[in-house]
CSV table of C-alpha atoms in Angstrom, one decimal:
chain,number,residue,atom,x,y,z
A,62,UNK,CA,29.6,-58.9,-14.4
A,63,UNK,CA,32.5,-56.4,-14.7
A,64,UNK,CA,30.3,-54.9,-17.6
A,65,UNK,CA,26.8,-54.8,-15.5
A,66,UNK,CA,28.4,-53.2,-12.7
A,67,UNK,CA,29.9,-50.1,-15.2
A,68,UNK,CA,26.3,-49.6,-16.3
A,69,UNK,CA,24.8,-49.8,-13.3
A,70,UNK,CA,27.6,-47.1,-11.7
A,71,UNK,CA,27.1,-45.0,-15.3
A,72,UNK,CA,23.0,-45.0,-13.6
A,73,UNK,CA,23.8,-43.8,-10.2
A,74,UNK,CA,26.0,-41.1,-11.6
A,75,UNK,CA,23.0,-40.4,-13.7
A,76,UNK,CA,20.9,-40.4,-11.5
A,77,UNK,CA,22.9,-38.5,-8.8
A,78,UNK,CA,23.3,-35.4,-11.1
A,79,UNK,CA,19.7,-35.3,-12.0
A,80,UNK,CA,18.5,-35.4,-8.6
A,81,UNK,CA,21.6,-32.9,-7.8
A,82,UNK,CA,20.0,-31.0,-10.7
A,83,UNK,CA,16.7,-30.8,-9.7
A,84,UNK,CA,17.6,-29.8,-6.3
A,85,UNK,CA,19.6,-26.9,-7.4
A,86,UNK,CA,16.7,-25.9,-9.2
A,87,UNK,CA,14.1,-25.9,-6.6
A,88,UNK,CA,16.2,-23.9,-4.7
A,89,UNK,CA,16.8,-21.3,-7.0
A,90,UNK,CA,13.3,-21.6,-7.6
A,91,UNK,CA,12.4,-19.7,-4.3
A,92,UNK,CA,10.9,-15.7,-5.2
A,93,UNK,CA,13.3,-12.8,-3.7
A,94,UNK,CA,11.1,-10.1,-2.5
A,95,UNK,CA,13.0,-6.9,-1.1
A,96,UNK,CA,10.6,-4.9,1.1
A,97,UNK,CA,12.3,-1.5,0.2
A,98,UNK,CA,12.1,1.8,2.1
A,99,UNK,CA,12.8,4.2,5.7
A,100,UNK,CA,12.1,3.0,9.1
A,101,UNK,CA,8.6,2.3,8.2
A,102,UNK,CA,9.9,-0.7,6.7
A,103,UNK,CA,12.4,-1.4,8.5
A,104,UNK,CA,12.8,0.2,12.2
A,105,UNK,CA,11.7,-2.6,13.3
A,106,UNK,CA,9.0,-2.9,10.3
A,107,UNK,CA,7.1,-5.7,12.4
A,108,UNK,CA,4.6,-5.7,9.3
A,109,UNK,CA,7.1,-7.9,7.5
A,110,UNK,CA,6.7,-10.6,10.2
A,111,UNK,CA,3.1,-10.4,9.9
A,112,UNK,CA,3.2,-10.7,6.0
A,113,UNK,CA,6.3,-13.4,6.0
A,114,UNK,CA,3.8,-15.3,8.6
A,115,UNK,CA,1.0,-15.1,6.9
A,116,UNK,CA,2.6,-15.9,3.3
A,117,UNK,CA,4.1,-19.5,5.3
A,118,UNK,CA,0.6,-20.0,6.8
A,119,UNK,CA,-1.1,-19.6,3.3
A,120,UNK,CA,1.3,-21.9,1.3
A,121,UNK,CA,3.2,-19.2,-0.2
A,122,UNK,CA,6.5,-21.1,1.7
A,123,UNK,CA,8.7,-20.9,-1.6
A,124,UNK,CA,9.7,-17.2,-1.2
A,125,UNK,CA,13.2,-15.6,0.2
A,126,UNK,CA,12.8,-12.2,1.3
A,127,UNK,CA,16.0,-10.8,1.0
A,128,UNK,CA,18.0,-7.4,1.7
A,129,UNK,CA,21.8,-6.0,2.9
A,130,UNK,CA,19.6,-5.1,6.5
A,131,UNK,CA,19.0,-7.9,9.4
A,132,UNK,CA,15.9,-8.7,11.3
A,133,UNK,CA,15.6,-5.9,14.1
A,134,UNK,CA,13.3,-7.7,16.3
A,135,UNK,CA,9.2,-7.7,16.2
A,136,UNK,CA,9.6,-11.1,18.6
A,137,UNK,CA,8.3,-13.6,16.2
A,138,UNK,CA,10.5,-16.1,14.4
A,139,UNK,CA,10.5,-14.4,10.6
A,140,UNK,CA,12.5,-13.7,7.6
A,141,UNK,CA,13.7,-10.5,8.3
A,142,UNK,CA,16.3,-9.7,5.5
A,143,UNK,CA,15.1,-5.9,3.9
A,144,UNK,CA,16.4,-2.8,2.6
A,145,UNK,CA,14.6,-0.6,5.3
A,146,UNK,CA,16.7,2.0,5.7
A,147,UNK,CA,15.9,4.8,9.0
A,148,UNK,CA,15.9,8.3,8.1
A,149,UNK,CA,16.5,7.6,4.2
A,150,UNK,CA,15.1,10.0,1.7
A,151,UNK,CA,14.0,8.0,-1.6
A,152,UNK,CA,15.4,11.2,-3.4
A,153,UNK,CA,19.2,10.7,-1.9
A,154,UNK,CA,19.1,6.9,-2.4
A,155,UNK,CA,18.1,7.8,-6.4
A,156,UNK,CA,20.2,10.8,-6.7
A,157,UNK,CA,23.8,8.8,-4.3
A,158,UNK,CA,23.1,5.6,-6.6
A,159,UNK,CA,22.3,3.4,-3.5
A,160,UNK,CA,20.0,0.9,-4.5
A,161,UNK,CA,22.2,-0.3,-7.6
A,162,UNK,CA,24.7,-1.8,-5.1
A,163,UNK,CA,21.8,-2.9,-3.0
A,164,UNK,CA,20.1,-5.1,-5.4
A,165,UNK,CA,23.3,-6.1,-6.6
A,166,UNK,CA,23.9,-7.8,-3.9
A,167,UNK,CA,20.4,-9.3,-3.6
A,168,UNK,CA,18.9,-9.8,-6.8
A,169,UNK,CA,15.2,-9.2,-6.1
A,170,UNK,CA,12.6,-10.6,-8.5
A,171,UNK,CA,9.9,-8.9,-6.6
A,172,UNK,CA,10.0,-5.2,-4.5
A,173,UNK,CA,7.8,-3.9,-2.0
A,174,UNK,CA,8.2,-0.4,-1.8
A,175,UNK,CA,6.8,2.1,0.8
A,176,UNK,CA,9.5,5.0,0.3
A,177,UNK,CA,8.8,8.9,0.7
A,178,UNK,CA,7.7,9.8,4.0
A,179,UNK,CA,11.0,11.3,4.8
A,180,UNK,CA,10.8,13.1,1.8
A,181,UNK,CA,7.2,14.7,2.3
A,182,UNK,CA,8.2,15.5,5.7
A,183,UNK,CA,11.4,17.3,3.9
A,184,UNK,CA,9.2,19.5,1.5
A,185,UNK,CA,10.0,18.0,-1.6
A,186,UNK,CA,7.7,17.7,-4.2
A,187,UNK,CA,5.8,15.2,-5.2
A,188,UNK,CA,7.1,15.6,-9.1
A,189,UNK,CA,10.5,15.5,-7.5
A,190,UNK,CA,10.0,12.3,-5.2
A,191,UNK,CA,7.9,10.3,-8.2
A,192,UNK,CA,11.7,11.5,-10.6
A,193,UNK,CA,13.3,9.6,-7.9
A,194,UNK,CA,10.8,7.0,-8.2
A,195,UNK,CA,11.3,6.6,-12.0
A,196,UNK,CA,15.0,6.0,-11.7
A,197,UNK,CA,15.1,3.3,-9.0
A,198,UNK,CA,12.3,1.7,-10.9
A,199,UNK,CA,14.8,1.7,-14.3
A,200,UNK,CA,17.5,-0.1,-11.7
A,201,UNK,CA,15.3,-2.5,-10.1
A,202,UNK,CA,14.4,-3.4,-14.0
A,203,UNK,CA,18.1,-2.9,-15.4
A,204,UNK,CA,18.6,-5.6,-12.5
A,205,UNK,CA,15.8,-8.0,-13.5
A,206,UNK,CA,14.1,-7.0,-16.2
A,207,UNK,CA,10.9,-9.2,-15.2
A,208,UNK,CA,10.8,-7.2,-11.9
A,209,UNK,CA,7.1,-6.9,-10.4
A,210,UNK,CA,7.3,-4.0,-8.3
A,211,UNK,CA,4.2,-3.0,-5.7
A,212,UNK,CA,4.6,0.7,-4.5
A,213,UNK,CA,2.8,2.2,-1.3
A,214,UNK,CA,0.3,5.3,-1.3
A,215,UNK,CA,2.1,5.6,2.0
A,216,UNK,CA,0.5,6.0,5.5
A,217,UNK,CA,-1.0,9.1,6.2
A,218,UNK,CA,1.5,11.2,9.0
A,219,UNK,CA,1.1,13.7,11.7
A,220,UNK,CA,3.7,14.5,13.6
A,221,UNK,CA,3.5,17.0,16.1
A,222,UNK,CA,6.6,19.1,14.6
A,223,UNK,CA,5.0,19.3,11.1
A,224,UNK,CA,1.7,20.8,10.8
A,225,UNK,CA,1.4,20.4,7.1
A,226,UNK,CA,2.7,16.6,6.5
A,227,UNK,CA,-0.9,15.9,6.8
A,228,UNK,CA,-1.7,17.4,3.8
A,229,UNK,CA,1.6,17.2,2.0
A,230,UNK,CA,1.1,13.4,2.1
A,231,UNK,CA,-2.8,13.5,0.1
A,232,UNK,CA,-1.1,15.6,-2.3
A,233,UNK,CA,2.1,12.9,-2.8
A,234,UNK,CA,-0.2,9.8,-3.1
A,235,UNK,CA,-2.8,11.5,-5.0
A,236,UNK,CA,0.3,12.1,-7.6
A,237,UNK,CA,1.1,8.2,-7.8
A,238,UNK,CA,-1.9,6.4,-9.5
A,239,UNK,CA,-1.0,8.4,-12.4
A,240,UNK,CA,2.9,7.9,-12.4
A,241,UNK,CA,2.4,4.2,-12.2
A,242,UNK,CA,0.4,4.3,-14.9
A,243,UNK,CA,3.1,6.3,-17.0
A,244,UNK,CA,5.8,3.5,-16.2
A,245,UNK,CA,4.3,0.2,-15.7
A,246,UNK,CA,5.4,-1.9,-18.4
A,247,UNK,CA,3.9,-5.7,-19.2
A,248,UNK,CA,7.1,-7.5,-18.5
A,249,UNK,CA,7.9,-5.4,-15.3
A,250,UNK,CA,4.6,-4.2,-14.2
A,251,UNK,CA,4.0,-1.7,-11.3
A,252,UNK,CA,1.0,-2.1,-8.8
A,253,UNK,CA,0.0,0.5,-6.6
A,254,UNK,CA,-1.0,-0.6,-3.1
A,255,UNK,CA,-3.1,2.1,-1.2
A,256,UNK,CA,-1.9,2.4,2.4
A,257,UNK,CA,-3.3,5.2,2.9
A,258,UNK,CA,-7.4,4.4,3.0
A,259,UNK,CA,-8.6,3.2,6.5
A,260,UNK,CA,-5.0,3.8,7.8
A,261,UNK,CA,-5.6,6.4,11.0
A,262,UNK,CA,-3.0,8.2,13.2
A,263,UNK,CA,-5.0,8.5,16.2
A,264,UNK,CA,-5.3,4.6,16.4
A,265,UNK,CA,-2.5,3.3,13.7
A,266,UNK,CA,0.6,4.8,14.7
A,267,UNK,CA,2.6,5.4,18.0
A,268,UNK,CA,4.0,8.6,17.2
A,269,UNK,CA,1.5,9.9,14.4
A,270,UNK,CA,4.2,8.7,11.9
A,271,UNK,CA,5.2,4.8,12.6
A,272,UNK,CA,2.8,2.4,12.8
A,273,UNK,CA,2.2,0.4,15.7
A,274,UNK,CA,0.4,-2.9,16.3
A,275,UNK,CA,-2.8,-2.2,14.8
A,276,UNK,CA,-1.1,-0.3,11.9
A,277,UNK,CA,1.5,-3.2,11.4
A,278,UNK,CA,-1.7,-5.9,11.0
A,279,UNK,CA,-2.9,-2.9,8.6
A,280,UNK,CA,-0.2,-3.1,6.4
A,281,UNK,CA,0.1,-6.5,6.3
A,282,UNK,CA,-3.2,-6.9,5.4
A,283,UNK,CA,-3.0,-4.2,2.4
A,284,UNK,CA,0.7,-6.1,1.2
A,285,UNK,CA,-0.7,-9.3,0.9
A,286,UNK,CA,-3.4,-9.8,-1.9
A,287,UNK,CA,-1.2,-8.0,-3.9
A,288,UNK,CA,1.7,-9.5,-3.5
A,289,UNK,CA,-0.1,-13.2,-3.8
A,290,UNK,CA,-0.7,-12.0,-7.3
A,291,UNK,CA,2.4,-11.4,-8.1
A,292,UNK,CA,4.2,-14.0,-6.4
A,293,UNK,CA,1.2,-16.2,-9.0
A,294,UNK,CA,2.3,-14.0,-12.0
A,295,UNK,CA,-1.4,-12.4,-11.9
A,296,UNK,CA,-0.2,-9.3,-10.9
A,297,UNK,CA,-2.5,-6.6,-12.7
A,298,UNK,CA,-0.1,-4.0,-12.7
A,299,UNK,CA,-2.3,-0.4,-12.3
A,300,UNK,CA,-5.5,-1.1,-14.4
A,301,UNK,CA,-8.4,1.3,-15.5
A,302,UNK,CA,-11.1,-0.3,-14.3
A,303,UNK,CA,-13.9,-0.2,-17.0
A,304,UNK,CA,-17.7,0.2,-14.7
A,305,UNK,CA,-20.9,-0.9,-16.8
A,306,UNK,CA,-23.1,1.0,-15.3
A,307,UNK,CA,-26.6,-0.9,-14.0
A,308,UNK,CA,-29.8,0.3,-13.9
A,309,UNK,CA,-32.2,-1.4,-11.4
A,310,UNK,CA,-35.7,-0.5,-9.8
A,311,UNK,CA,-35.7,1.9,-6.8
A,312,UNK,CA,-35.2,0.2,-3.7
A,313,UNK,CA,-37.0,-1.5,-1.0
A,314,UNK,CA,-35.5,0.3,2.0
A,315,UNK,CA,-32.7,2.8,2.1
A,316,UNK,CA,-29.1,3.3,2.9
A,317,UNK,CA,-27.4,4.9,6.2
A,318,UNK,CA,-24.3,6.6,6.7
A,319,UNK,CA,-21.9,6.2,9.6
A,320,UNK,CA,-19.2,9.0,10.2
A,321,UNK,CA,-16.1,8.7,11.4
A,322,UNK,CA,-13.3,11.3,13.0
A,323,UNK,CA,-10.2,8.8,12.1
A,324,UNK,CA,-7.5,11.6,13.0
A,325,UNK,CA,-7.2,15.9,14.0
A,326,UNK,CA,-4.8,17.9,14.1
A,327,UNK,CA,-3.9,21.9,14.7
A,328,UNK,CA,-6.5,23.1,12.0
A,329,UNK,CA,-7.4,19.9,11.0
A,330,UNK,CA,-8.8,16.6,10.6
A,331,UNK,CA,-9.5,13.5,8.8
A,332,UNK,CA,-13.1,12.3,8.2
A,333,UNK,CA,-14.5,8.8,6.7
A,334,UNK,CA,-17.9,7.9,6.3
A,335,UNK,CA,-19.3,4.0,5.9
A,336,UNK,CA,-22.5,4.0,3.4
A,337,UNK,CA,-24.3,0.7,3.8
A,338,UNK,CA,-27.7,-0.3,1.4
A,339,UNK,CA,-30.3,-1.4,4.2
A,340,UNK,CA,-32.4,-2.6,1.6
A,341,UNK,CA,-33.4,-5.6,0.4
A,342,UNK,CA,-32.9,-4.4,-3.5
A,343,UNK,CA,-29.4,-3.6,-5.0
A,344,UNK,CA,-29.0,0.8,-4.9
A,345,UNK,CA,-27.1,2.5,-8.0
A,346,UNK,CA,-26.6,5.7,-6.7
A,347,UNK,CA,-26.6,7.6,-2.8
A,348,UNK,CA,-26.2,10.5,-1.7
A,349,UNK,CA,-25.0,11.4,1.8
A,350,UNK,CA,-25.8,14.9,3.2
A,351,UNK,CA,-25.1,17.0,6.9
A,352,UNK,CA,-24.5,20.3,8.1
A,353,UNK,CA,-21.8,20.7,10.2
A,354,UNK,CA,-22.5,22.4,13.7
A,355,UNK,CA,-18.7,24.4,13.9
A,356,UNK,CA,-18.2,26.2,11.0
A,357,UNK,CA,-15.9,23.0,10.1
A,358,UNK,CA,-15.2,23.0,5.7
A,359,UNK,CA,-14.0,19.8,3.6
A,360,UNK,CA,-11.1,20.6,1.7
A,361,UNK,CA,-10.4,17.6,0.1
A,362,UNK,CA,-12.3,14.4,-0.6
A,363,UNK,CA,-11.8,10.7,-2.1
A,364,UNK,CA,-14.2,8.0,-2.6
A,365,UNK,CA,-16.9,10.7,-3.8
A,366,UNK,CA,-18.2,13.8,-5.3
A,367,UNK,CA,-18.7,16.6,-2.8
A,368,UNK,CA,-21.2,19.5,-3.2
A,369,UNK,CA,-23.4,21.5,-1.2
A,370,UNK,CA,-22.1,25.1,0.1
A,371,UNK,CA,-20.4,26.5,3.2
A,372,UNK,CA,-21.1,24.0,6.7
A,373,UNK,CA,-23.7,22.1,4.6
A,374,UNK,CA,-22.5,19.0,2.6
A,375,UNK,CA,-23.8,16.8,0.4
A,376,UNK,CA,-21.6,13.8,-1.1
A,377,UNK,CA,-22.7,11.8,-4.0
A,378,UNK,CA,-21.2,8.1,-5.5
A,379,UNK,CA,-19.0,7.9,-7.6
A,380,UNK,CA,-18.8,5.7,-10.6
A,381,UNK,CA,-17.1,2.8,-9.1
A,382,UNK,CA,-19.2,2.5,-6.0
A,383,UNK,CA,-22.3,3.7,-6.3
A,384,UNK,CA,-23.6,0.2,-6.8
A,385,UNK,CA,-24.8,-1.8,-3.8
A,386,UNK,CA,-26.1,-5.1,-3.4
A,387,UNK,CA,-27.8,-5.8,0.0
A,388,UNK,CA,-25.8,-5.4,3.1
A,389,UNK,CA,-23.2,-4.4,0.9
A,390,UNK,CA,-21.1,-0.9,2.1
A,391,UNK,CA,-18.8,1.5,0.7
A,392,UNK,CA,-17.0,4.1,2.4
A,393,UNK,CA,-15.1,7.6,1.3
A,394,UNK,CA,-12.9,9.8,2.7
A,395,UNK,CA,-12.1,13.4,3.3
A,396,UNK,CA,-10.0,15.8,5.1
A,397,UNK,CA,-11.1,18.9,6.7
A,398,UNK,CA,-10.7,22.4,8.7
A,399,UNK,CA,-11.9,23.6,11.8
A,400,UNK,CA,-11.2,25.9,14.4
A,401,UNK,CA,-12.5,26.1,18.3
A,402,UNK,CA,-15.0,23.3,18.2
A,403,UNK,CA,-15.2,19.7,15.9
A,404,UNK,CA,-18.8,18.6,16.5
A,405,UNK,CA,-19.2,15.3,14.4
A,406,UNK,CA,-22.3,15.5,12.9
A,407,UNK,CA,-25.1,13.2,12.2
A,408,UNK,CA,-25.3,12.1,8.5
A,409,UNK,CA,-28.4,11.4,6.1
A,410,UNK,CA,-28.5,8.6,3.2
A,411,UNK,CA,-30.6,8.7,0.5
């Protein structure tokens, strides 16, 4: 009996420790996830709530965001840990060595990173933000070097006190698709996560630079596809996508355009315009066209090709959306001048 009882103690002990084991694993199992940047992020950053909530409500429940900050309120129950820092330049953080202590101390395997708004506002070029950009990216990686790390075309800005931000921020995300695609790397890949599209001041923002509600559901929204694939190691880091083009008959029907004002400013103003096939036969190609009542002039445009002269406009596809099934939609984008009068127009598809 005496030699029973050792074997069956030398089992519990076994059996203890695995089951100790296998616990300790799970744990450490869980993803970090630092959401890293200014008071977007974190003052009070109420789209982490909405994102942490959404991940739990999807099944994503084995995740840990972390951070050295504390919740600061949003009034739902949340993981609020993050690294979003008021005020911060990403420039100072890179060229003061913050971040190293920072993930130090919390040992991200995943960052979520809408950083530079401070920075635009400050003048700094966009080759001197994306430098900044570069190093924290070699010390999230000299951290973990399996780091996924998902950075923001940030949201667009208008603040009454700077004039230009506007602009200043198209020209900084324009700048980052191709950065990302310098420095993504297989085993630490970089995803850029546009922000920016369908993202308005008028409507998205409380100040014309943080977002409010509506701009907090919007950036949830954007975070959390991406994120699911990384958090499911699917992450496509910043890919070229390769477009085989189709040919198909003309169309039975047409397409319409719907404009959009989405923000203005002091000599200024942000456009976007919804192309939908009508249709009942899949479209290759459109072209939208209007005249503009005010004198008004596109100065920059995304999401198409612009031509036409002067007040009258014409905007073709381009390669990646000119193709529409039935129903289907596309929009684009643009930004504008005007001065006295901004008329919206009424848009023809084709």
């Amino acid at each position: 009996m005496r030699k029973t009882g050792s074997v069956l103690a030398a089992l519990v002990a076994l059996a203890a420790a695995v089951l100790f084991a296998t616990t300790a694993t799970a744990s450490a199992a869980a993803t970090r996830i630092m959401p890293l940047g200014d008071s977007i992020t974190g003052s009070p950053g109420c789209w982490r709530a909405m994102l942490w909530n959404r991940l739990q409500s999807s099944g994503h429940t084995n995740i840990d965001f972390v951070g050295t900050l504390p919740p600061q309120g949003c009034g739902v129950a949340h993981d609020g840990d993050n690294e979003g820092h008021g005020g911060y330049l990403a420039t100072n953080v890179a060229n003061q060595n913050l971040l190293t202590g920072w993930l130090s101390a919390t040992r991200p395997d995943v960052v979520l990173m809408h950083f530079g708004t401070n920075d635009v506002w400050s003048n700094i070029a966009p080759a001197t933000i994306l430098s900044a950009f570069t190093t924290m990216v070699n010390q999230m990686r000299a951290s973990n070097p399996n780091m996924k790390i998902l950075v923001a075309k940030i949201i667009p800005m208008n603040p009454s006190s700077c004039g230009e931000c506007a602009q200043r921020t198209v020209n900084f995300n324009n700048a980052i698709p191709a950065w990302a695609a310098a420095t993504t790397t297989a085993q630490s890949p970089i995803t850029v996560v546009d922000q920016w599209t369908g993202f308005s001041t008028g409507t998205d923002t409380y100040d014309g630079v943080h977002p409010n509600a509506a701009g907090d559901q919007k950036m949830s929204d954007k975070w959390y596809t991406p994120l699911v694939n990384a958090l499911a190691g699917t992450d496509p880091g910043t890919p070229t996508p390769t477009i085989t083009p189709t040919i198909t008959p003309p169309p039975t029907g047409g397409c319409t355009a719907t404009y959009k004002a989405t923000g203005q400013w002091q000599g200024g103003f942000q456009g976007e315009v919804t192309v939908k096939n009508t249709g009942t036969t899949p479209i290759s190609a459109w072209t939208v066209s209007w005249t503009f009542a005010n004198g008004q002039r596109i100065t920059q445009i995304w999401g198409g090709t612009l031509g036409g002269s002067g007040s009258s406009v014409s905007v073709r596809n381009v390669s990646w959306n000119g193709l529409l099934a039935p129903g289907a939609s596309t929009t684009f984008g643009f930004l504008g001048s005007w001065t006295g009068t901004n008329t919206a127009p009424t848009p023809t598809c084709a």
